[in-house]
Coordinates of N, CA, C and O in Angstrom, one line a residue:
X1 N -12.6 -72.7 -64.3 CA -11.1 -72.5 -64.4 C -10.4 -73.3 -63.4 O -10.8 -73.3 -62.2
X2 N -9.4 -74.0 -63.8 CA -8.7 -74.8 -62.9 C -7.8 -74.0 -61.9 O -7.4 -72.9 -62.3
X3 N -7.4 -74.6 -60.8 CA -6.5 -73.9 -59.9 C -5.2 -73.5 -60.6 O -4.6 -72.5 -60.4
X4 N -4.7 -74.4 -61.5 CA -3.5 -74.1 -62.2 C -3.6 -72.9 -63.1 O -2.7 -72.1 -63.2
X5 N -4.8 -72.7 -63.7 CA -5.1 -71.6 -64.6 C -5.1 -70.3 -63.8 O -4.9 -69.2 -64.4
X6 N -5.3 -70.3 -62.5 CA -5.3 -69.1 -61.7 C -3.9 -68.4 -61.6 O -3.8 -67.3 -61.2
X7 N -2.9 -69.2 -62.0 CA -1.6 -68.6 -62.0 C -1.2 -68.0 -63.3 O -0.1 -67.5 -63.5
X8 N -2.1 -68.0 -64.3 CA -1.8 -67.4 -65.6 C -2.6 -66.1 -65.7 O -3.9 -66.2 -65.7
X9 N -2.0 -65.0 -65.8 CA -2.6 -63.8 -66.1 C -2.6 -63.5 -67.6 O -1.6 -63.4 -68.2
X10 N -3.8 -63.5 -68.1 CA -3.9 -63.4 -69.6 C -5.3 -63.3 -70.1 O -6.2 -63.0 -69.3
X11 N -5.5 -63.5 -71.3 CA -6.8 -63.4 -72.0 C -7.8 -64.5 -71.4 O -7.4 -65.6 -71.1
X12 N -9.0 -64.0 -71.2 CA -10.1 -64.9 -70.8 C -11.2 -64.7 -71.8 O -11.6 -63.6 -72.1
X13 N -11.7 -65.8 -72.4 CA -12.8 -65.7 -73.4 C -14.0 -64.9 -72.8 O -14.3 -65.1 -71.6
X14 N -14.5 -64.0 -73.6 CA -15.7 -63.2 -73.2 C -15.3 -61.9 -72.6 O -16.2 -61.1 -72.3
X15 N -14.0 -61.6 -72.5 CA -13.5 -60.3 -72.0 C -12.5 -59.7 -72.9 O -11.7 -60.4 -73.5
X16 N -12.5 -58.4 -73.0 CA -11.4 -57.7 -73.8 C -10.1 -58.0 -73.1 O -10.0 -58.4 -71.9
X17 N -9.0 -57.8 -73.8 CA -7.7 -58.2 -73.3 C -7.3 -57.6 -71.9 O -6.9 -58.4 -71.0
X18 N -7.5 -56.3 -71.7 CA -7.1 -55.8 -70.4 C -8.1 -56.2 -69.3 O -7.7 -56.4 -68.1
X19 N -9.3 -56.2 -69.6 CA -10.3 -56.7 -68.6 C -10.1 -58.1 -68.3 O -10.2 -58.5 -67.1
X20 N -9.7 -58.9 -69.3 CA -9.4 -60.3 -69.0 C -8.3 -60.5 -68.0 O -8.3 -61.4 -67.2
X21 N -7.3 -59.6 -68.2 CA -6.1 -59.7 -67.2 C -6.5 -59.3 -65.8 O -6.1 -59.9 -64.8
X22 N -7.4 -58.3 -65.8 CA -7.9 -57.8 -64.5 C -8.7 -59.0 -63.8 O -8.5 -59.3 -62.7
X23 N -9.6 -59.6 -64.6 CA -10.4 -60.7 -64.1 C -9.5 -61.9 -63.7 O -9.7 -62.6 -62.7
X24 N -8.4 -62.1 -64.5 CA -7.4 -63.2 -64.1 C -6.9 -62.9 -62.6 O -6.8 -63.9 -61.8
X25 N -6.5 -61.7 -62.4 CA -6.0 -61.3 -61.1 C -7.1 -61.5 -60.0 O -6.8 -62.0 -58.9
X26 N -8.3 -61.0 -60.3 CA -9.4 -61.1 -59.4 C -9.7 -62.6 -59.1 O -10.0 -63.0 -57.9
X27 N -9.6 -63.5 -60.1 CA -9.9 -64.9 -59.9 C -8.8 -65.5 -59.0 O -9.2 -66.3 -58.1
X28 N -7.6 -65.1 -59.2 CA -6.5 -65.7 -58.3 C -6.7 -65.2 -56.8 O -6.7 -66.1 -55.9
X29 N -7.0 -64.0 -56.6 CA -7.2 -63.5 -55.3 C -8.4 -64.2 -54.6 O -8.3 -64.6 -53.5
X30 N -9.5 -64.3 -55.4 CA -10.6 -65.0 -54.8 C -10.3 -66.5 -54.4 O -10.7 -67.0 -53.4
X31 N -9.5 -67.1 -55.3 CA -9.2 -68.5 -55.0 C -8.4 -68.6 -53.7 O -8.6 -69.6 -52.9
X32 N -7.5 -67.6 -53.4 CA -6.8 -67.7 -52.2 C -7.7 -67.3 -51.0 O -7.4 -67.9 -49.9
X33 N -8.6 -66.5 -51.2 CA -9.6 -66.2 -50.1 C -10.4 -67.4 -49.8 O -10.6 -67.8 -48.6
X34 N -10.9 -68.1 -50.8 CA -11.7 -69.3 -50.6 C -10.9 -70.4 -49.9 O -11.4 -71.1 -49.0
X35 N -9.6 -70.5 -50.3 CA -8.7 -71.5 -49.6 C -8.5 -71.2 -48.1 O -8.4 -72.0 -47.3
X36 N -8.5 -69.9 -47.8 CA -8.2 -69.4 -46.5 C -9.4 -69.7 -45.5 O -9.2 -69.8 -44.3
X37 N -10.6 -69.9 -46.1 CA -11.8 -70.1 -45.2 C -12.3 -71.5 -45.3 O -13.3 -71.9 -44.6
X38 N -11.7 -72.3 -46.2 CA -12.3 -73.7 -46.4 C -12.4 -74.5 -45.1 O -11.5 -74.5 -44.3
X39 N -13.6 -75.0 -44.9 CA -13.9 -75.9 -43.8 C -14.1 -75.3 -42.5 O -14.3 -76.0 -41.5
X40 N -14.2 -74.0 -42.4 CA -14.5 -73.3 -41.1 C -15.9 -73.5 -40.6 O -16.8 -73.6 -41.4
X41 N -16.0 -73.7 -39.3 CA -17.3 -73.9 -38.7 C -17.9 -72.5 -38.3 O -17.2 -71.5 -38.4
X42 N -19.1 -72.5 -37.9 CA -19.8 -71.3 -37.5 C -19.0 -70.6 -36.4 O -18.8 -69.4 -36.4
X43 N -18.6 -71.4 -35.4 CA -17.9 -70.8 -34.2 C -16.6 -70.2 -34.7 O -16.2 -69.1 -34.2
X44 N -15.9 -70.8 -35.6 CA -14.6 -70.3 -36.2 C -14.9 -69.0 -37.0 O -14.1 -68.0 -36.9
X45 N -16.0 -69.0 -37.7 CA -16.3 -67.8 -38.5 C -16.7 -66.6 -37.6 O -16.5 -65.5 -38.0
X46 N -17.3 -66.9 -36.5 CA -17.7 -65.9 -35.5 C -16.6 -65.5 -34.5 O -16.8 -64.6 -33.7
X47 N -15.5 -66.2 -34.5 CA -14.4 -66.0 -33.5 C -14.0 -64.6 -33.5 O -13.7 -64.0 -34.5
X48 N -13.9 -64.0 -32.3 CA -13.3 -62.7 -32.0 C -12.1 -62.8 -31.2 O -12.2 -63.4 -30.1
X49 N -10.9 -62.4 -31.6 CA -9.7 -62.6 -30.8 C -9.6 -61.6 -29.7 O -8.9 -61.8 -28.7
X50 N -10.4 -60.5 -29.8 CA -10.5 -59.5 -28.7 C -11.7 -58.6 -28.9 O -12.4 -58.8 -29.9
X51 N -12.0 -57.8 -28.0 CA -13.2 -57.0 -28.0 C -13.3 -56.0 -29.2 O -14.4 -55.5 -29.5
X52 N -12.2 -55.7 -29.8 CA -12.2 -54.7 -30.9 C -12.0 -55.4 -32.3 O -11.9 -54.6 -33.3
X53 N -11.9 -56.7 -32.3 CA -11.6 -57.3 -33.6 C -12.9 -57.6 -34.4 O -14.0 -57.5 -33.9
X54 N -12.7 -57.9 -35.7 CA -13.7 -58.4 -36.5 C -13.6 -59.9 -36.7 O -12.5 -60.4 -36.7
X55 N -14.7 -60.5 -37.0 CA -14.7 -62.0 -37.2 C -14.4 -62.2 -38.7 O -14.5 -61.4 -39.5
X56 N -14.1 -63.5 -38.9 CA -13.8 -63.9 -40.3 C -15.1 -63.7 -41.1 O -15.1 -63.3 -42.3
X57 N -16.3 -64.1 -40.5 CA -17.5 -63.9 -41.2 C -17.8 -62.4 -41.6 O -18.2 -62.1 -42.7
X58 N -17.5 -61.5 -40.7 CA -17.6 -60.1 -40.9 C -16.7 -59.7 -42.1 O -17.1 -58.9 -42.9
X59 N -15.5 -60.2 -42.0 CA -14.5 -59.8 -43.1 C -15.0 -60.3 -44.5 O -14.8 -59.6 -45.5
X60 N -15.5 -61.5 -44.5 CA -16.0 -62.0 -45.8 C -17.2 -61.2 -46.3 O -17.3 -60.8 -47.5
X61 N -18.0 -60.8 -45.4 CA -19.2 -59.9 -45.7 C -18.6 -58.5 -46.2 O -19.2 -57.9 -47.1
X62 N -17.6 -58.1 -45.5 CA -17.0 -56.8 -45.9 C -16.4 -56.8 -47.3 O -16.6 -55.8 -48.1
X63 N -15.8 -57.9 -47.6 CA -15.2 -58.0 -49.0 C -16.3 -57.9 -50.0 O -16.2 -57.2 -51.0
X64 N -17.4 -58.6 -49.8 CA -18.5 -58.6 -50.7 C -19.2 -57.2 -50.7 O -19.5 -56.7 -51.8
X65 N -19.3 -56.6 -49.6 CA -19.9 -55.3 -49.5 C -19.1 -54.2 -50.2 O -19.7 -53.3 -50.9
X66 N -17.8 -54.3 -50.1 CA -17.0 -53.3 -50.8 C -17.1 -53.5 -52.3 O -17.2 -52.5 -53.0
X67 N -17.2 -54.7 -52.8 CA -17.3 -54.9 -54.2 C -18.7 -54.4 -54.7 O -18.8 -53.8 -55.8
X68 N -19.7 -54.6 -53.9 CA -21.0 -54.0 -54.2 C -20.9 -52.5 -54.3 O -21.5 -51.9 -55.3
X69 N -20.2 -51.8 -53.5 CA -20.0 -50.4 -53.5 C -19.3 -50.0 -54.8 O -19.7 -49.0 -55.4
X70 N -18.3 -50.7 -55.2 CA -17.6 -50.4 -56.5 C -18.4 -50.7 -57.7 O -18.3 -50.1 -58.7
X71 N -19.3 -51.7 -57.6 CA -20.2 -52.0 -58.7 C -21.1 -50.7 -58.9 O -21.3 -50.3 -60.0
X72 N -21.7 -50.2 -57.8 CA -22.6 -49.1 -57.9 C -21.8 -47.9 -58.5 O -22.3 -47.2 -59.4
X73 N -20.6 -47.7 -58.0 CA -19.8 -46.5 -58.4 C -19.4 -46.6 -59.9 O -19.4 -45.6 -60.7
X74 N -18.9 -47.8 -60.3 CA -18.4 -47.9 -61.7 C -19.4 -48.4 -62.7 O -19.3 -47.9 -63.9
X75 N -20.3 -49.3 -62.4 CA -21.3 -49.7 -63.4 C -22.5 -48.9 -63.4 O -23.1 -48.7 -64.5
X76 N -22.9 -48.3 -62.3 CA -24.1 -47.5 -62.2 C -23.9 -46.0 -62.0 O -24.9 -45.3 -61.9
X77 N -22.7 -45.6 -61.8 CA -22.3 -44.2 -61.6 C -23.1 -43.6 -60.5 O -23.7 -42.5 -60.6
X78 N -23.1 -44.3 -59.3 CA -23.9 -43.8 -58.2 C -23.3 -44.3 -56.9 O -22.5 -45.2 -56.9
X79 N -23.8 -43.7 -55.8 CA -23.5 -44.3 -54.5 C -24.5 -45.4 -54.2 O -25.5 -45.6 -54.9
X80 N -24.3 -46.1 -53.1 CA -25.2 -47.1 -52.7 C -26.5 -46.5 -52.3 O -26.5 -45.4 -51.7
X81 N -27.6 -47.1 -52.7 CA -28.9 -46.6 -52.3 C -29.3 -47.0 -50.9 O -28.6 -47.8 -50.3
X82 N -30.5 -46.6 -50.5 CA -30.9 -46.9 -49.1 C -31.0 -48.3 -48.8 O -30.6 -48.8 -47.7
X83 N -31.6 -49.1 -49.7 CA -31.8 -50.5 -49.5 C -30.4 -51.2 -49.5 O -30.2 -52.1 -48.6
X84 N -29.5 -50.8 -50.3 CA -28.2 -51.4 -50.3 C -27.4 -51.1 -49.0 O -26.7 -51.9 -48.5
X85 N -27.6 -49.9 -48.6 CA -26.9 -49.5 -47.3 C -27.5 -50.3 -46.1 O -26.8 -50.7 -45.2
X86 N -28.8 -50.5 -46.2 CA -29.4 -51.3 -45.1 C -28.9 -52.8 -45.2 O -28.6 -53.4 -44.2
X87 N -28.8 -53.3 -46.4 CA -28.4 -54.7 -46.6 C -26.9 -54.9 -46.2 O -26.5 -55.9 -45.6
X88 N -26.0 -53.9 -46.6 CA -24.6 -54.1 -46.5 C -23.9 -53.2 -45.5 O -22.7 -53.2 -45.3
X89 N -24.7 -52.4 -44.8 CA -24.2 -51.4 -43.8 C -23.3 -51.9 -42.8 O -22.2 -51.4 -42.5
X90 N -23.7 -53.0 -42.1 CA -22.9 -53.5 -41.0 C -21.6 -54.1 -41.6 O -20.5 -53.9 -41.0
X91 N -21.6 -54.7 -42.7 CA -20.4 -55.2 -43.4 C -19.5 -54.1 -43.9 O -18.3 -54.3 -43.8
X92 N -20.0 -53.0 -44.3 CA -19.2 -51.9 -44.7 C -18.5 -51.2 -43.5 O -17.3 -50.9 -43.6
X93 N -19.3 -51.1 -42.5 CA -18.8 -50.3 -41.3 C -17.8 -51.2 -40.5 O -16.9 -50.7 -39.8
X94 N -18.1 -52.5 -40.4 CA -17.4 -53.4 -39.5 C -17.5 -52.9 -38.0 O -18.5 -52.2 -37.7
X95 N -16.6 -53.2 -37.2 CA -16.7 -52.7 -35.8 C -17.9 -53.3 -35.0 O -18.3 -54.4 -35.2
X96 N -18.3 -52.5 -34.0 CA -19.4 -52.9 -33.1 C -20.6 -53.4 -33.8 O -21.2 -54.5 -33.4
X97 N -21.1 -52.7 -34.8 CA -22.3 -53.2 -35.5 C -22.1 -54.5 -36.2 O -23.0 -55.4 -36.0
X98 N -21.0 -54.7 -36.8 CA -20.7 -56.0 -37.4 C -20.6 -57.1 -36.4 O -21.1 -58.3 -36.6
X99 N -20.0 -56.8 -35.2 CA -19.9 -57.8 -34.2 C -21.3 -58.3 -33.7 O -21.5 -59.4 -33.3
X100 N -22.2 -57.3 -33.7 CA -23.6 -57.7 -33.2 C -24.4 -58.4 -34.3 O -25.1 -59.3 -34.0
X101 N -24.3 -57.9 -35.5 CA -25.2 -58.3 -36.6 C -24.7 -59.5 -37.5 O -25.5 -60.2 -38.0
X102 N -23.4 -59.6 -37.6 CA -22.9 -60.6 -38.6 C -22.3 -61.8 -37.7 O -21.2 -61.9 -37.4
X103 N -23.2 -62.7 -37.5 CA -22.9 -63.9 -36.6 C -23.9 -65.0 -36.9 O -25.0 -64.8 -37.4
X104 N -23.4 -66.2 -36.6 CA -24.3 -67.4 -36.7 C -24.5 -68.0 -38.0 O -25.4 -68.8 -38.2
X105 N -23.8 -67.6 -39.0 CA -24.0 -68.0 -40.4 C -23.0 -69.1 -40.7 O -21.8 -69.1 -40.4
X106 N -23.5 -70.1 -41.5 CA -22.6 -71.2 -42.0 C -21.7 -70.6 -43.1 O -22.0 -69.5 -43.7
X107 N -20.6 -71.2 -43.4 CA -19.6 -70.8 -44.4 C -20.3 -70.6 -45.8 O -20.1 -69.6 -46.5
X108 N -21.2 -71.5 -46.1 CA -21.9 -71.4 -47.4 C -22.7 -70.1 -47.6 O -22.8 -69.6 -48.7
X109 N -23.2 -69.6 -46.5 CA -23.9 -68.3 -46.5 C -22.9 -67.2 -47.1 O -23.3 -66.4 -48.0
X110 N -21.7 -67.1 -46.5 CA -20.8 -66.1 -47.0 C -20.3 -66.4 -48.4 O -20.1 -65.5 -49.2
X111 N -20.0 -67.7 -48.7 CA -19.5 -68.0 -50.0 C -20.6 -67.7 -51.1 O -20.2 -67.2 -52.2
X112 N -21.8 -67.9 -50.7 CA -22.9 -67.6 -51.7 C -23.0 -66.1 -52.0 O -23.2 -65.7 -53.1
X113 N -22.9 -65.3 -50.9 CA -22.9 -63.9 -51.1 C -21.7 -63.4 -51.9 O -21.9 -62.6 -52.8
X114 N -20.5 -63.9 -51.7 CA -19.4 -63.6 -52.4 C -19.6 -63.9 -53.9 O -19.2 -63.2 -54.8
X115 N -20.1 -65.1 -54.1 CA -20.3 -65.6 -55.5 C -21.4 -64.7 -56.2 O -21.2 -64.3 -57.4
X116 N -22.5 -64.4 -55.6 CA -23.5 -63.6 -56.1 C -23.0 -62.2 -56.6 O -23.2 -61.8 -57.7
X117 N -22.2 -61.6 -55.7 CA -21.7 -60.3 -56.0 C -20.7 -60.4 -57.1 O -20.7 -59.6 -58.1
X118 N -19.8 -61.4 -57.1 CA -18.8 -61.6 -58.1 C -19.4 -61.9 -59.5 O -19.0 -61.4 -60.5
X119 N -20.5 -62.7 -59.5 CA -21.2 -63.0 -60.7 C -21.7 -61.7 -61.4 O -21.5 -61.6 -62.6
X120 N -22.2 -60.8 -60.6 CA -22.6 -59.5 -61.2 C -21.4 -58.8 -61.8 O -21.5 -58.2 -62.9
X121 N -20.4 -58.7 -61.0 CA -19.1 -58.0 -61.5 C -18.7 -58.6 -62.8 O -18.4 -57.8 -63.8
X122 N -18.6 -59.9 -62.9 CA -18.1 -60.5 -64.2 C -19.1 -60.3 -65.3 O -18.6 -60.0 -66.5
X123 N -20.4 -60.3 -65.1 CA -21.4 -60.0 -66.1 C -21.2 -58.6 -66.6 O -21.2 -58.3 -67.8
X124 N -21.0 -57.7 -65.7 CA -20.9 -56.3 -66.1 C -19.5 -56.0 -66.8 O -19.5 -55.3 -67.8
X125 N -18.5 -56.6 -66.3 CA -17.2 -56.4 -66.9 C -17.2 -57.0 -68.4 O -16.5 -56.4 -69.3
X126 N -17.9 -58.1 -68.6 CA -18.0 -58.7 -69.9 C -18.7 -57.7 -70.9 O -18.5 -57.8 -72.1
X127 N -19.5 -56.8 -70.4 CA -20.2 -55.9 -71.3 C -19.4 -54.6 -71.6 O -19.8 -53.7 -72.3
X128 N -18.2 -54.5 -71.0 CA -17.3 -53.3 -71.2 C -16.1 -53.6 -72.0 O -15.7 -54.8 -72.1
X129 N -15.4 -52.6 -72.5 CA -14.2 -52.8 -73.2 C -13.0 -52.1 -72.5 O -13.2 -51.4 -71.5
X130 N -11.8 -52.3 -73.1 CA -10.6 -51.7 -72.4 C -10.7 -50.2 -72.3 O -10.1 -49.7 -71.3
X131 N -11.3 -49.5 -73.2 CA -11.4 -48.1 -73.0 C -12.2 -47.7 -71.7 O -11.9 -46.7 -71.1
X132 N -13.1 -48.5 -71.3 CA -13.9 -48.2 -70.1 C -13.0 -48.2 -68.9 O -13.2 -47.4 -68.0
X133 N -11.9 -49.1 -68.9 CA -11.0 -49.1 -67.8 C -10.3 -47.8 -67.6 O -9.9 -47.4 -66.5
X134 N -10.1 -47.0 -68.7 CA -9.4 -45.7 -68.6 C -10.4 -44.5 -68.3 O -9.9 -43.4 -68.0
X135 N -11.7 -44.8 -68.2 CA -12.6 -43.7 -67.9 C -12.3 -43.2 -66.5 O -12.1 -44.0 -65.6
X136 N -12.3 -41.8 -66.3 CA -11.9 -41.2 -65.1 C -13.0 -40.6 -64.4 O -13.9 -40.0 -65.0
X137 N -13.0 -40.6 -63.1 CA -13.9 -39.8 -62.2 C -13.0 -39.3 -61.1 O -11.9 -39.6 -61.0
X138 N -13.7 -38.5 -60.2 CA -12.9 -38.0 -59.1 C -13.1 -39.0 -57.9 O -14.1 -39.7 -57.9
X139 N -12.2 -39.0 -57.0 CA -12.1 -39.9 -55.9 C -12.0 -39.0 -54.7 O -11.7 -37.9 -54.8
X140 N -12.0 -39.6 -53.5 CA -11.9 -38.8 -52.3 C -10.9 -37.7 -52.4 O -9.8 -37.9 -52.9
X141 N -11.2 -36.5 -52.0 CA -10.3 -35.4 -52.0 C -10.1 -34.8 -53.4 O -9.2 -34.0 -53.6
X142 N -11.0 -35.2 -54.3 CA -10.9 -34.6 -55.7 C -9.9 -35.3 -56.6 O -9.6 -34.8 -57.7
X143 N -9.2 -36.3 -56.1 CA -8.2 -37.0 -56.9 C -8.9 -37.6 -58.1 O -10.0 -38.1 -58.0
X144 N -8.1 -37.7 -59.2 CA -8.6 -38.4 -60.4 C -8.3 -39.9 -60.3 O -7.2 -40.2 -59.8
X145 N -9.2 -40.7 -60.7 CA -9.1 -42.1 -60.6 C -9.8 -42.7 -61.8 O -10.8 -42.2 -62.3
X146 N -9.2 -43.8 -62.4 CA -9.9 -44.5 -63.5 C -10.5 -45.8 -63.0 O -10.2 -46.3 -61.9
X147 N -11.3 -46.4 -63.8 CA -12.0 -47.7 -63.5 C -11.0 -48.8 -63.3 O -11.2 -49.7 -62.4
X148 N -9.9 -48.8 -64.0 CA -8.9 -49.8 -63.8 C -8.3 -49.7 -62.4 O -8.2 -50.8 -61.7
X149 N -8.0 -48.5 -61.9 CA -7.6 -48.4 -60.5 C -8.6 -48.9 -59.5 O -8.3 -49.6 -58.5
X150 N -9.9 -48.5 -59.7 CA -11.0 -48.9 -58.8 C -11.0 -50.4 -58.7 O -11.2 -50.9 -57.6
X151 N -11.0 -51.1 -59.8 CA -11.1 -52.6 -59.7 C -9.8 -53.2 -59.2 O -9.8 -54.3 -58.6
X152 N -8.7 -52.6 -59.5 CA -7.4 -53.0 -58.9 C -7.5 -52.9 -57.4 O -7.1 -53.8 -56.6
X153 N -8.1 -51.8 -56.9 CA -8.3 -51.6 -55.5 C -9.2 -52.7 -54.9 O -9.0 -53.1 -53.7
X154 N -10.2 -53.1 -55.6 CA -11.2 -54.1 -55.1 C -10.4 -55.4 -54.7 O -10.6 -55.9 -53.6
X155 N -9.5 -55.9 -55.6 CA -8.9 -57.1 -55.2 C -7.7 -56.9 -54.3 O -7.3 -57.7 -53.5
X156 N -7.1 -55.7 -54.3 CA -6.1 -55.4 -53.3 C -6.7 -55.3 -51.9 O -6.1 -55.8 -50.9
X157 N -7.9 -54.8 -51.8 CA -8.6 -54.7 -50.6 C -8.9 -56.1 -50.1 O -8.7 -56.5 -48.9
X158 N -9.3 -57.0 -51.0 CA -9.6 -58.4 -50.6 C -8.3 -59.1 -50.1 O -8.4 -59.8 -49.1
X159 N -7.2 -58.8 -50.8 CA -5.9 -59.4 -50.4 C -5.6 -59.0 -48.9 O -5.1 -59.8 -48.1
X160 N -5.8 -57.7 -48.6 CA -5.5 -57.2 -47.3 C -6.4 -58.0 -46.3 O -5.8 -58.5 -45.3
X161 N -7.6 -58.1 -46.5 CA -8.5 -58.8 -45.6 C -8.3 -60.3 -45.6 O -8.5 -60.9 -44.5
X162 N -7.9 -60.9 -46.7 CA -7.5 -62.3 -46.7 C -6.3 -62.5 -45.7 O -6.3 -63.5 -45.0
X163 N -5.4 -61.6 -45.7 CA -4.3 -61.7 -44.7 C -4.8 -61.7 -43.3 O -4.4 -62.5 -42.4
X164 N -5.8 -60.9 -43.0 CA -6.4 -60.8 -41.7 C -7.1 -62.2 -41.4 O -7.1 -62.7 -40.3
X165 N -7.8 -62.7 -42.4 CA -8.6 -63.9 -42.3 C -7.6 -65.1 -41.9 O -7.9 -65.9 -41.0
X166 N -6.5 -65.1 -42.6 CA -5.5 -66.2 -42.3 C -5.0 -66.1 -40.9 O -4.8 -67.1 -40.2
X167 N -4.7 -64.8 -40.4 CA -4.3 -64.6 -39.1 C -5.3 -65.1 -38.1 O -5.0 -65.8 -37.1
X168 N -6.6 -64.7 -38.3 CA -7.7 -65.0 -37.4 C -7.9 -66.5 -37.4 O -8.2 -67.1 -36.4
X169 N -7.8 -67.2 -38.6 CA -8.1 -68.6 -38.7 C -7.1 -69.4 -37.8 O -7.5 -70.3 -37.1
X170 N -5.8 -69.0 -37.8 CA -4.9 -69.7 -36.9 C -5.3 -69.6 -35.5 O -5.2 -70.6 -34.7
X171 N -5.8 -68.5 -35.0 CA -6.2 -68.3 -33.7 C -7.6 -69.0 -33.4 O -7.8 -69.6 -32.4
X172 N -8.5 -68.9 -34.4 CA -9.8 -69.5 -34.2 C -9.8 -71.0 -34.2 O -10.5 -71.7 -33.4
X173 N -8.9 -71.6 -35.0 CA -8.9 -73.1 -35.0 C -8.1 -73.6 -33.9 O -8.3 -74.8 -33.5
X174 N -7.2 -72.8 -33.3 CA -6.4 -73.3 -32.1 C -7.2 -73.2 -30.9 O -7.0 -73.9 -29.9
X175 N -8.2 -72.3 -30.9 CA -9.1 -72.1 -29.7 C -10.3 -73.0 -29.6 O -11.0 -73.0 -28.6
X176 N -10.6 -73.7 -30.7 CA -11.8 -74.5 -30.8 C -11.6 -75.9 -30.4 O -10.5 -76.4 -30.2

């Protein structure tokens, strides 16, 4: 898909109409995240602006980990299993653990993880129809939520962290 196509929310071959629109939005958000990290060095990806902040690398891992959590919840109707919690725990928690464990990786490492996770999301979404988006489950506090909201939340979450990444990038690149 070209960069120009990312500005068109509409049908995408291989997806039902509403899922295609959702994927259109997810594609746009991902393109802005990728643009925000393009060319960063390991030192910039590991940059911490203060003792309580998260690095850009940790935020990229967190974006992927959150999507893995929503994959389990919506595609598999379950919570993350023990192996997934071990693999993604630091990225899900962020904070001290992420500052210790998520360091020293090249940009390609993070981009590969994001792509691997997103590839599964797209494969799974292609197997579902628009009625699936309306399927409801309970969410924290017993609130009702449908799959459409859950996946809207995934890219809204990414947008939030993309803003943090842009903020951190300005500081990381000026300090290097």
